[in-house]
CSV table of C-alpha atoms in Angstrom, one decimal:
chain,number,residue,atom,x,y,z
A,1,MET,CA,144.2,40.8,60.7
A,2,THR,CA,144.1,44.4,59.6
A,3,GLN,CA,145.3,47.4,61.5
A,4,ALA,CA,143.2,50.6,61.9
A,5,ASP,CA,144.2,53.5,59.9
A,6,PRO,CA,146.1,55.8,62.3
A,7,SER,CA,144.8,58.8,60.4
A,8,TYR,CA,141.1,57.9,61.2
A,9,ARG,CA,139.4,60.1,64.0
A,10,HIS,CA,136.2,59.4,65.7
A,11,PRO,CA,133.5,62.1,65.1
A,12,ARG,CA,133.0,64.4,68.0
A,13,ARG,CA,129.7,66.0,67.0
A,14,GLY,CA,127.8,63.5,69.2
A,15,LEU,CA,129.6,64.9,72.3
A,16,LEU,CA,128.0,68.3,71.6
A,17,TRP,CA,124.4,67.2,71.9
A,18,PRO,CA,124.2,67.0,75.7
A,19,PHE,CA,125.6,70.5,76.0
A,20,LEU,CA,123.2,71.8,73.4
A,21,LEU,CA,120.3,70.1,75.2
A,22,VAL,CA,121.3,71.6,78.6
A,23,GLY,CA,121.7,75.0,76.9
A,24,LEU,CA,118.3,74.8,75.4
A,25,VAL,CA,116.7,73.8,78.7
A,26,LEU,CA,118.5,76.6,80.5
A,27,ALA,CA,117.3,79.1,77.9
A,28,VAL,CA,113.7,78.0,78.1
A,29,TRP,CA,113.8,78.0,82.0
A,30,THR,CA,115.4,81.5,82.0
A,31,GLY,CA,112.6,82.8,79.7
A,32,TRP,CA,110.0,81.2,82.1
A,33,TRP,CA,111.7,82.8,85.1
A,34,PHE,CA,111.7,86.3,83.6
A,35,TYR,CA,108.1,85.9,82.5
A,36,LEU,CA,107.2,84.8,86.1
A,37,ALA,CA,109.0,87.8,87.6
A,38,GLN,CA,107.2,90.1,85.3
A,39,GLN,CA,103.8,88.5,86.1
A,40,ILE,CA,104.5,88.8,89.9
A,41,GLU,CA,105.4,92.5,89.7
A,42,ALA,CA,102.4,93.2,87.4
A,43,ARG,CA,99.9,91.4,89.7
A,44,LEU,CA,101.4,93.1,92.7
A,45,ALA,CA,100.9,96.5,91.0
A,46,ALA,CA,97.3,95.5,90.1
A,47,GLN,CA,96.5,94.5,93.6
A,48,VAL,CA,97.9,97.8,95.0
A,49,ALA,CA,95.7,99.7,92.5
A,50,VAL,CA,92.6,97.8,93.6
A,51,LEU,CA,93.4,98.6,97.3
A,52,VAL,CA,93.9,102.3,96.5
A,53,GLU,CA,90.6,102.4,94.6
A,54,ASP,CA,88.9,100.9,97.7
A,55,GLY,CA,90.3,103.7,99.9
A,56,TRP,CA,93.5,102.2,101.2
A,57,THR,CA,96.8,104.0,101.3
A,58,VAL,CA,99.7,102.0,99.9
A,59,GLU,CA,103.2,103.3,99.6
A,60,HIS,CA,106.5,101.5,98.9
A,61,ALA,CA,109.9,102.0,97.2
A,62,PRO,CA,110.6,100.3,93.8
A,63,VAL,CA,110.1,96.5,93.9
A,64,THR,CA,112.9,94.2,92.8
A,65,THR,CA,112.6,90.5,91.9
A,66,THR,CA,115.7,88.2,92.2
A,67,GLY,CA,116.4,84.5,92.9
A,68,TRP,CA,117.1,83.1,89.4
A,69,PRO,CA,117.1,80.3,88.6
A,70,PHE,CA,115.1,78.3,91.2
A,71,ARG,CA,113.4,80.9,93.3
A,72,ALA,CA,111.4,84.1,93.0
A,73,ARG,CA,112.4,86.6,95.7
A,74,VAL,CA,110.4,89.8,95.8
A,75,SER,CA,111.9,92.7,97.9
A,76,ILE,CA,109.5,95.6,98.8
A,77,PRO,CA,111.4,98.3,100.7
A,78,HIS,CA,109.8,101.0,102.8
A,79,VAL,CA,106.3,99.6,102.9
A,80,GLN,CA,103.3,101.4,104.4
A,81,VAL,CA,99.8,100.1,104.1
A,82,THR,CA,96.8,101.8,105.8
A,83,ALA,CA,93.2,100.6,105.7
A,84,PRO,CA,90.2,103.0,105.5
A,85,SER,CA,89.7,102.2,109.2
A,86,GLY,CA,93.0,103.8,110.1
A,87,HIS,CA,94.6,100.5,111.0
A,88,GLY,CA,97.8,99.8,109.2
A,89,VAL,CA,101.3,98.3,109.1
A,90,ALA,CA,104.7,99.6,108.0
A,91,ALA,CA,108.0,97.9,107.6
A,92,PRO,CA,111.5,98.9,106.4
A,93,GLU,CA,111.3,95.9,104.1
A,94,LEU,CA,109.0,93.0,103.3
A,95,VAL,CA,110.5,90.0,101.4
A,96,ALA,CA,108.4,87.3,99.7
A,97,GLU,CA,109.8,84.1,98.3
A,98,ALA,CA,108.4,81.2,96.3
A,99,ASN,CA,109.8,78.3,94.3
A,100,ALA,CA,109.9,79.2,90.6
A,101,TRP,CA,108.3,75.9,89.7
A,102,ASN,CA,105.5,76.2,92.3
A,103,PRO,CA,104.5,79.9,92.7
A,104,ASP,CA,101.3,78.7,94.6
A,105,ARG,CA,103.0,78.9,98.0
A,106,TRP,CA,104.7,82.1,99.3
A,107,VAL,CA,106.5,82.9,102.5
A,108,VAL,CA,106.6,86.6,103.5
A,109,VAL,CA,109.0,87.8,106.1
A,110,ALA,CA,109.7,91.2,107.8
A,111,PRO,CA,113.4,90.9,108.6
A,112,ALA,CA,113.6,94.3,110.3
A,113,GLY,CA,110.3,94.1,112.2
A,114,LEU,CA,107.0,96.0,111.8
A,115,THR,CA,105.2,99.1,113.0
A,116,VAL,CA,101.5,98.5,113.6
A,117,ASP,CA,99.1,101.5,113.5
A,118,ARG,CA,96.2,100.8,115.8
A,119,ALA,CA,94.1,103.8,114.6
A,120,ASP,CA,93.0,105.8,117.7
A,121,LYS,CA,95.2,103.7,120.0
A,122,GLY,CA,98.4,104.8,118.4
A,123,ARG,CA,101.4,103.0,116.9
A,124,MET,CA,103.3,100.1,118.2
A,125,GLY,CA,106.6,98.5,117.2
A,126,VAL,CA,106.9,94.8,116.8
A,127,ARG,CA,110.3,93.1,116.7
A,128,ALA,CA,111.0,89.4,116.7
A,129,GLU,CA,113.5,86.7,116.0
A,130,ALA,CA,111.3,85.8,113.1
A,131,LEU,CA,108.1,87.4,111.6
A,132,ARG,CA,106.7,85.3,108.8
A,133,LEU,CA,103.5,84.6,106.9
A,134,SER,CA,103.1,81.5,104.8
A,135,VAL,CA,100.3,81.5,102.2
A,136,SER,CA,99.5,78.4,100.1
A,137,GLN,CA,96.6,77.0,98.1
A,138,LEU,CA,96.1,80.4,96.4
A,139,ARG,CA,93.7,78.9,93.8
A,140,SER,CA,91.4,77.7,96.6
A,141,ARG,CA,88.4,79.7,97.8
A,142,PHE,CA,90.2,80.3,101.1
A,143,PRO,CA,94.0,80.0,101.1
A,144,ASP,CA,95.9,78.3,103.9
A,145,LEU,CA,97.6,80.9,106.1
A,146,ARG,CA,100.2,80.5,108.7
A,147,LEU,CA,101.3,83.5,110.7
A,148,GLN,CA,104.2,83.0,113.1
A,149,ALA,CA,106.0,85.5,115.4
A,150,VAL,CA,109.0,84.0,117.3
A,151,GLU,CA,110.0,85.8,120.5
A,152,PRO,CA,108.1,89.0,119.6
A,153,VAL,CA,108.5,92.2,121.6
A,154,PHE,CA,105.8,94.9,121.6
A,155,THR,CA,106.8,98.5,122.2
A,156,PRO,CA,104.1,101.2,122.0
A,157,HIS,CA,105.3,104.5,120.6
A,158,ARG,CA,105.2,107.7,122.6
A,159,ASP,CA,101.6,108.8,123.6
A,160,ALA,CA,100.2,105.5,122.3
A,161,GLU,CA,97.8,103.3,124.3
A,162,PRO,CA,99.7,100.6,126.1
A,163,PHE,CA,99.5,97.1,124.7
A,164,PRO,CA,98.5,94.3,127.2
A,165,ILE,CA,101.4,92.1,126.3
A,166,ALA,CA,105.1,93.1,126.5
A,167,SER,CA,106.5,90.0,124.9
A,168,ALA,CA,106.0,86.3,124.2
A,169,GLU,CA,107.9,83.2,123.3
A,170,ARG,CA,105.7,82.5,120.3
A,171,ILE,CA,102.5,83.7,118.6
A,172,GLU,CA,100.9,81.6,115.9
A,173,LEU,CA,97.7,81.9,113.8
A,174,TYR,CA,96.6,79.3,111.3
A,175,THR,CA,93.6,79.3,109.0
A,176,ARG,CA,92.2,76.8,106.4
A,177,PRO,CA,88.9,76.1,104.7
A,178,HIS,CA,86.4,74.2,107.0
A,179,LEU,CA,86.1,70.7,105.7
A,180,THR,CA,83.0,68.5,105.7
A,181,ASP,CA,83.8,64.8,104.8
A,182,GLY,CA,87.2,66.0,103.7
A,183,VAL,CA,85.8,68.6,101.3
A,184,ALA,CA,85.4,72.4,101.6
A,185,ARG,CA,81.7,72.8,101.0
A,186,THR,CA,80.7,75.8,103.1
A,187,ASP,CA,81.4,79.5,103.5
A,188,GLU,CA,83.4,78.7,106.7
A,189,MET,CA,87.0,78.7,107.7
A,190,ASP,CA,88.8,77.0,110.6
A,191,VAL,CA,91.1,79.2,112.8
A,192,LEU,CA,93.7,78.1,115.4
A,193,PHE,CA,95.4,80.7,117.6
A,194,ARG,CA,98.3,80.0,119.9
A,195,LEU,CA,99.8,82.5,122.4
A,196,ILE,CA,102.8,80.8,124.2
A,197,ASP,CA,104.4,82.1,127.4
A,198,ALA,CA,103.3,85.7,127.0
A,199,ARG,CA,104.5,88.3,129.6
A,200,GLY,CA,102.2,91.2,130.5
A,201,ARG,CA,103.2,94.8,130.4
A,202,ARG,CA,104.2,96.5,133.6
A,203,ASP,CA,101.1,97.2,135.8
A,204,GLY,CA,98.8,95.9,133.1
A,205,PRO,CA,95.9,93.4,133.3
A,206,VAL,CA,97.9,90.4,132.0
A,207,GLU,CA,100.7,90.9,134.5
A,208,ALA,CA,98.1,91.2,137.3
A,209,ALA,CA,96.1,88.1,136.2
A,210,THR,CA,99.2,86.0,135.9
A,211,ARG,CA,100.8,87.3,139.1
A,212,GLN,CA,103.8,88.4,137.1
A,213,GLY,CA,103.8,84.9,135.5
A,214,ARG,CA,103.1,83.8,132.0
A,215,LEU,CA,100.0,83.6,129.9
A,216,THR,CA,99.4,80.8,127.4
A,217,ALA,CA,96.4,80.3,125.3
A,218,GLU,CA,95.4,77.8,122.6
A,219,VAL,CA,92.0,78.5,121.0
A,220,GLU,CA,90.3,77.1,117.9
A,221,ALA,CA,87.1,78.1,116.2
A,222,THR,CA,85.2,78.1,113.0
A,223,VAL,CA,84.6,81.4,111.2
A,224,ALA,CA,81.1,81.7,109.7
A,225,ALA,CA,80.6,83.9,106.6
A,226,ALA,CA,84.3,83.8,106.0
A,227,SER,CA,84.1,85.1,102.4
A,228,ARG,CA,83.0,88.5,103.9
A,229,LEU,CA,86.4,88.9,105.4
A,230,SER,CA,87.7,90.0,102.0
A,231,GLY,CA,87.0,93.8,102.3
A,232,ALA,CA,87.3,96.7,104.7
A,233,ASP,CA,85.5,100.0,105.2
A,234,ALA,CA,86.0,102.9,107.5
A,235,ALA,CA,84.9,100.8,110.5
A,236,GLY,CA,87.4,98.0,109.7
A,237,LEU,CA,87.6,94.5,108.2
A,238,LEU,CA,85.7,92.8,111.0
A,239,ALA,CA,82.9,95.4,111.0
A,240,SER,CA,81.9,94.4,107.4
A,241,TRP,CA,82.1,90.7,108.3
A,242,THR,CA,79.9,91.2,111.4
A,243,GLU,CA,77.3,93.1,109.5
A,244,ALA,CA,77.1,90.2,107.0
A,245,GLY,CA,76.4,87.8,109.8
A,246,GLY,CA,79.9,86.8,110.7
A,247,ARG,CA,80.3,84.7,113.8
A,248,LEU,CA,82.8,82.5,115.6
A,249,VAL,CA,81.2,79.1,116.3
A,250,ASP,CA,82.3,75.9,118.1
A,251,VAL,CA,85.0,77.9,120.1
A,252,ARG,CA,87.1,75.7,122.3
A,253,GLY,CA,90.5,75.9,123.9
A,254,GLU,CA,92.7,76.0,127.0
A,255,LEU,CA,94.1,78.9,129.0
A,256,SER,CA,96.8,79.2,131.7
A,257,ALA,CA,97.5,82.4,133.6
A,258,GLY,CA,100.2,81.9,136.2
A,259,GLU,CA,98.9,79.1,138.4
A,260,SER,CA,95.3,79.3,137.1
A,261,ARG,CA,94.1,76.9,134.4
A,262,ALA,CA,90.9,76.7,132.4
A,263,ARG,CA,89.3,74.8,129.5
A,264,VAL,CA,87.0,77.1,127.5
A,265,GLU,CA,84.0,76.4,125.2
A,266,SER,CA,81.4,78.6,123.5
A,267,ALA,CA,78.8,77.8,120.9
A,268,VAL,CA,78.7,81.3,119.3
A,269,LEU,CA,80.7,84.5,119.8
A,270,ALA,CA,80.1,87.7,117.8
A,271,ALA,CA,80.7,91.4,117.9
A,272,GLY,CA,78.2,94.1,118.8
A,273,PRO,CA,77.7,97.4,117.0
A,274,ASP,CA,80.6,98.9,119.0
A,275,GLY,CA,82.9,96.2,117.9
A,276,ARG,CA,83.1,94.6,121.3
A,277,LEU,CA,82.7,90.8,121.8
A,278,VAL,CA,79.2,89.5,122.6
A,279,GLY,CA,78.4,86.0,123.9
A,280,GLU,CA,79.1,83.5,126.6
A,281,VAL,CA,82.2,81.4,127.4
A,282,SER,CA,82.0,78.3,129.7
A,283,LEU,CA,85.1,77.6,131.7
A,284,ARG,CA,86.2,74.6,133.7
A,285,ALA,CA,88.7,76.4,135.8
A,286,GLU,CA,91.4,75.3,138.3
A,287,ARG,CA,92.5,77.8,140.9
A,288,PRO,CA,90.5,80.7,139.3
A,289,MET,CA,90.9,82.8,142.5
A,290,ASP,CA,94.6,83.4,141.7
A,291,ALA,CA,93.8,85.1,138.4
A,292,VAL,CA,90.8,87.0,139.6
A,293,ALA,CA,92.5,88.2,142.8
A,294,GLY,CA,95.4,89.4,140.7
A,295,LEU,CA,93.0,91.4,138.6
A,296,ALA,CA,91.5,92.9,141.7
A,297,GLY,CA,94.9,94.3,142.6
A,298,ALA,CA,95.7,95.6,139.1
A,299,ARG,CA,96.8,99.2,138.6
A,300,SER,CA,95.4,99.3,135.1
A,301,GLY,CA,92.5,101.6,134.5
A,302,ALA,CA,91.0,99.0,132.2
A,303,VAL,CA,90.2,96.7,135.1
A,304,ASN,CA,87.1,97.2,137.3
A,305,ARG,CA,88.9,96.6,140.6
A,306,ALA,CA,85.7,96.6,142.7
A,307,GLY,CA,84.1,94.0,140.4
A,308,ALA,CA,87.2,91.9,140.3
A,309,ALA,CA,87.4,92.0,144.1
A,310,GLY,CA,83.8,90.8,144.4
A,311,ALA,CA,84.5,88.0,142.0
A,312,ALA,CA,87.6,87.0,143.9
A,313,ALA,CA,85.7,86.8,147.1
A,314,ALA,CA,83.1,84.6,145.5
A,315,ALA,CA,85.8,82.4,143.9
A,316,SER,CA,87.6,82.0,147.2
A,317,ALA,CA,84.7,79.8,148.5
A,318,VAL,CA,85.7,77.0,146.2
A,319,GLY,CA,89.4,77.1,147.2
A,320,ASP,CA,91.7,75.1,144.8
A,321,ARG,CA,88.9,72.8,143.6
A,322,PRO,CA,88.0,72.9,139.9
A,323,VAL,CA,84.9,75.0,139.3
A,324,ASP,CA,82.5,75.6,136.4
A,325,LEU,CA,82.2,79.3,135.5
A,326,VAL,CA,80.5,81.3,132.8
A,327,VAL,CA,82.0,84.5,131.5
A,328,ARG,CA,79.6,86.8,129.6
A,329,PHE,CA,80.5,89.5,127.2
A,330,GLU,CA,77.6,91.9,127.4
A,331,ASP,CA,76.9,95.6,127.1
A,332,GLY,CA,80.6,96.2,126.3
A,333,ARG,CA,81.8,94.6,129.6
A,334,THR,CA,83.2,91.3,130.7
A,335,TRP,CA,81.1,89.7,133.4
A,336,LEU,CA,81.8,86.9,135.9
A,337,GLY,CA,78.4,86.2,137.4
A,338,PRO,CA,77.1,89.6,138.6
A,339,PHE,CA,80.6,91.1,138.7
A,340,ALA,CA,81.9,93.3,135.8
A,341,LEU,CA,85.6,92.7,135.5
A,342,ALA,CA,86.8,94.8,132.5
A,343,PRO,CA,85.7,96.0,129.1
A,344,ALA,CA,84.8,93.3,126.7
A,345,PRO,CA,87.5,92.6,124.1
A,346,LYS,CA,87.2,94.9,121.1
A,347,LEU,CA,87.3,93.3,117.7
A,348,PHE,CA,87.2,96.5,115.6
């Protein structure tokens, strides 16, 4: 039996390979991250240039991209975007984030709230526990969008037209391509809107209809000619879409206003030349008199109190029994039978 030479030492070069490999991967990943950050900022600048060329006004402070190594976090301070129609949005800061290995899904948040410019109606502040927009499937014809406002509060600025809603527990809007046999084959997009436990402004139509209660709505529809929602002119985004034959089809949902409940359906809704809703909505209503009578007592100038009073008297004949009603949006007004209740909703 021989003994090992005590002067012999095991080679240590093999121990360096794992560290060299990790260093190489880190160097390659760092190069990819900085390339991605440059591409993001370049594409953002290009998109801003396109909007400005189309008549939009876009202003913001210098953009910064952070988040190395695993995320791309884009901070855009002092943002103000105004469409040719005069509608716009401003924010102290917008922050967009995506995974560096999957920049096909982005989440945009407004941590300090928003200011919405409603053109001739004036500005309104929006603050919430969370304001976020998720965008995914960017390579698809119509990306998936998810807009969420958690506990939003709406505050019109001085001399601005009041907003019907003062606050809500939650507002959500979802869009996705309309699928036929699991495949997006048409120029259509599905939309789902949720308004949960909204409280009307003081002396406004929502407060009157709910009898100082809460308004909840869940409505889904299919948007026809959805590709024409990609541009805007002086009349607004929805004006261009309407002129191209844009419609809401297969509209259905549920509403609750205070003690009143209704299931709603409509085959087609559109917008007239004045931007106001045109079409018919069928309702299967429970205790409709509560909501209509509330409107009859509203102090808001937007409500036709005489028409609402007539509709309330007609509705009282059915008591608390469920009743089938048809609400028409015609000639810029909202009609329940022969009674004009209020202006029709204005889309643009």
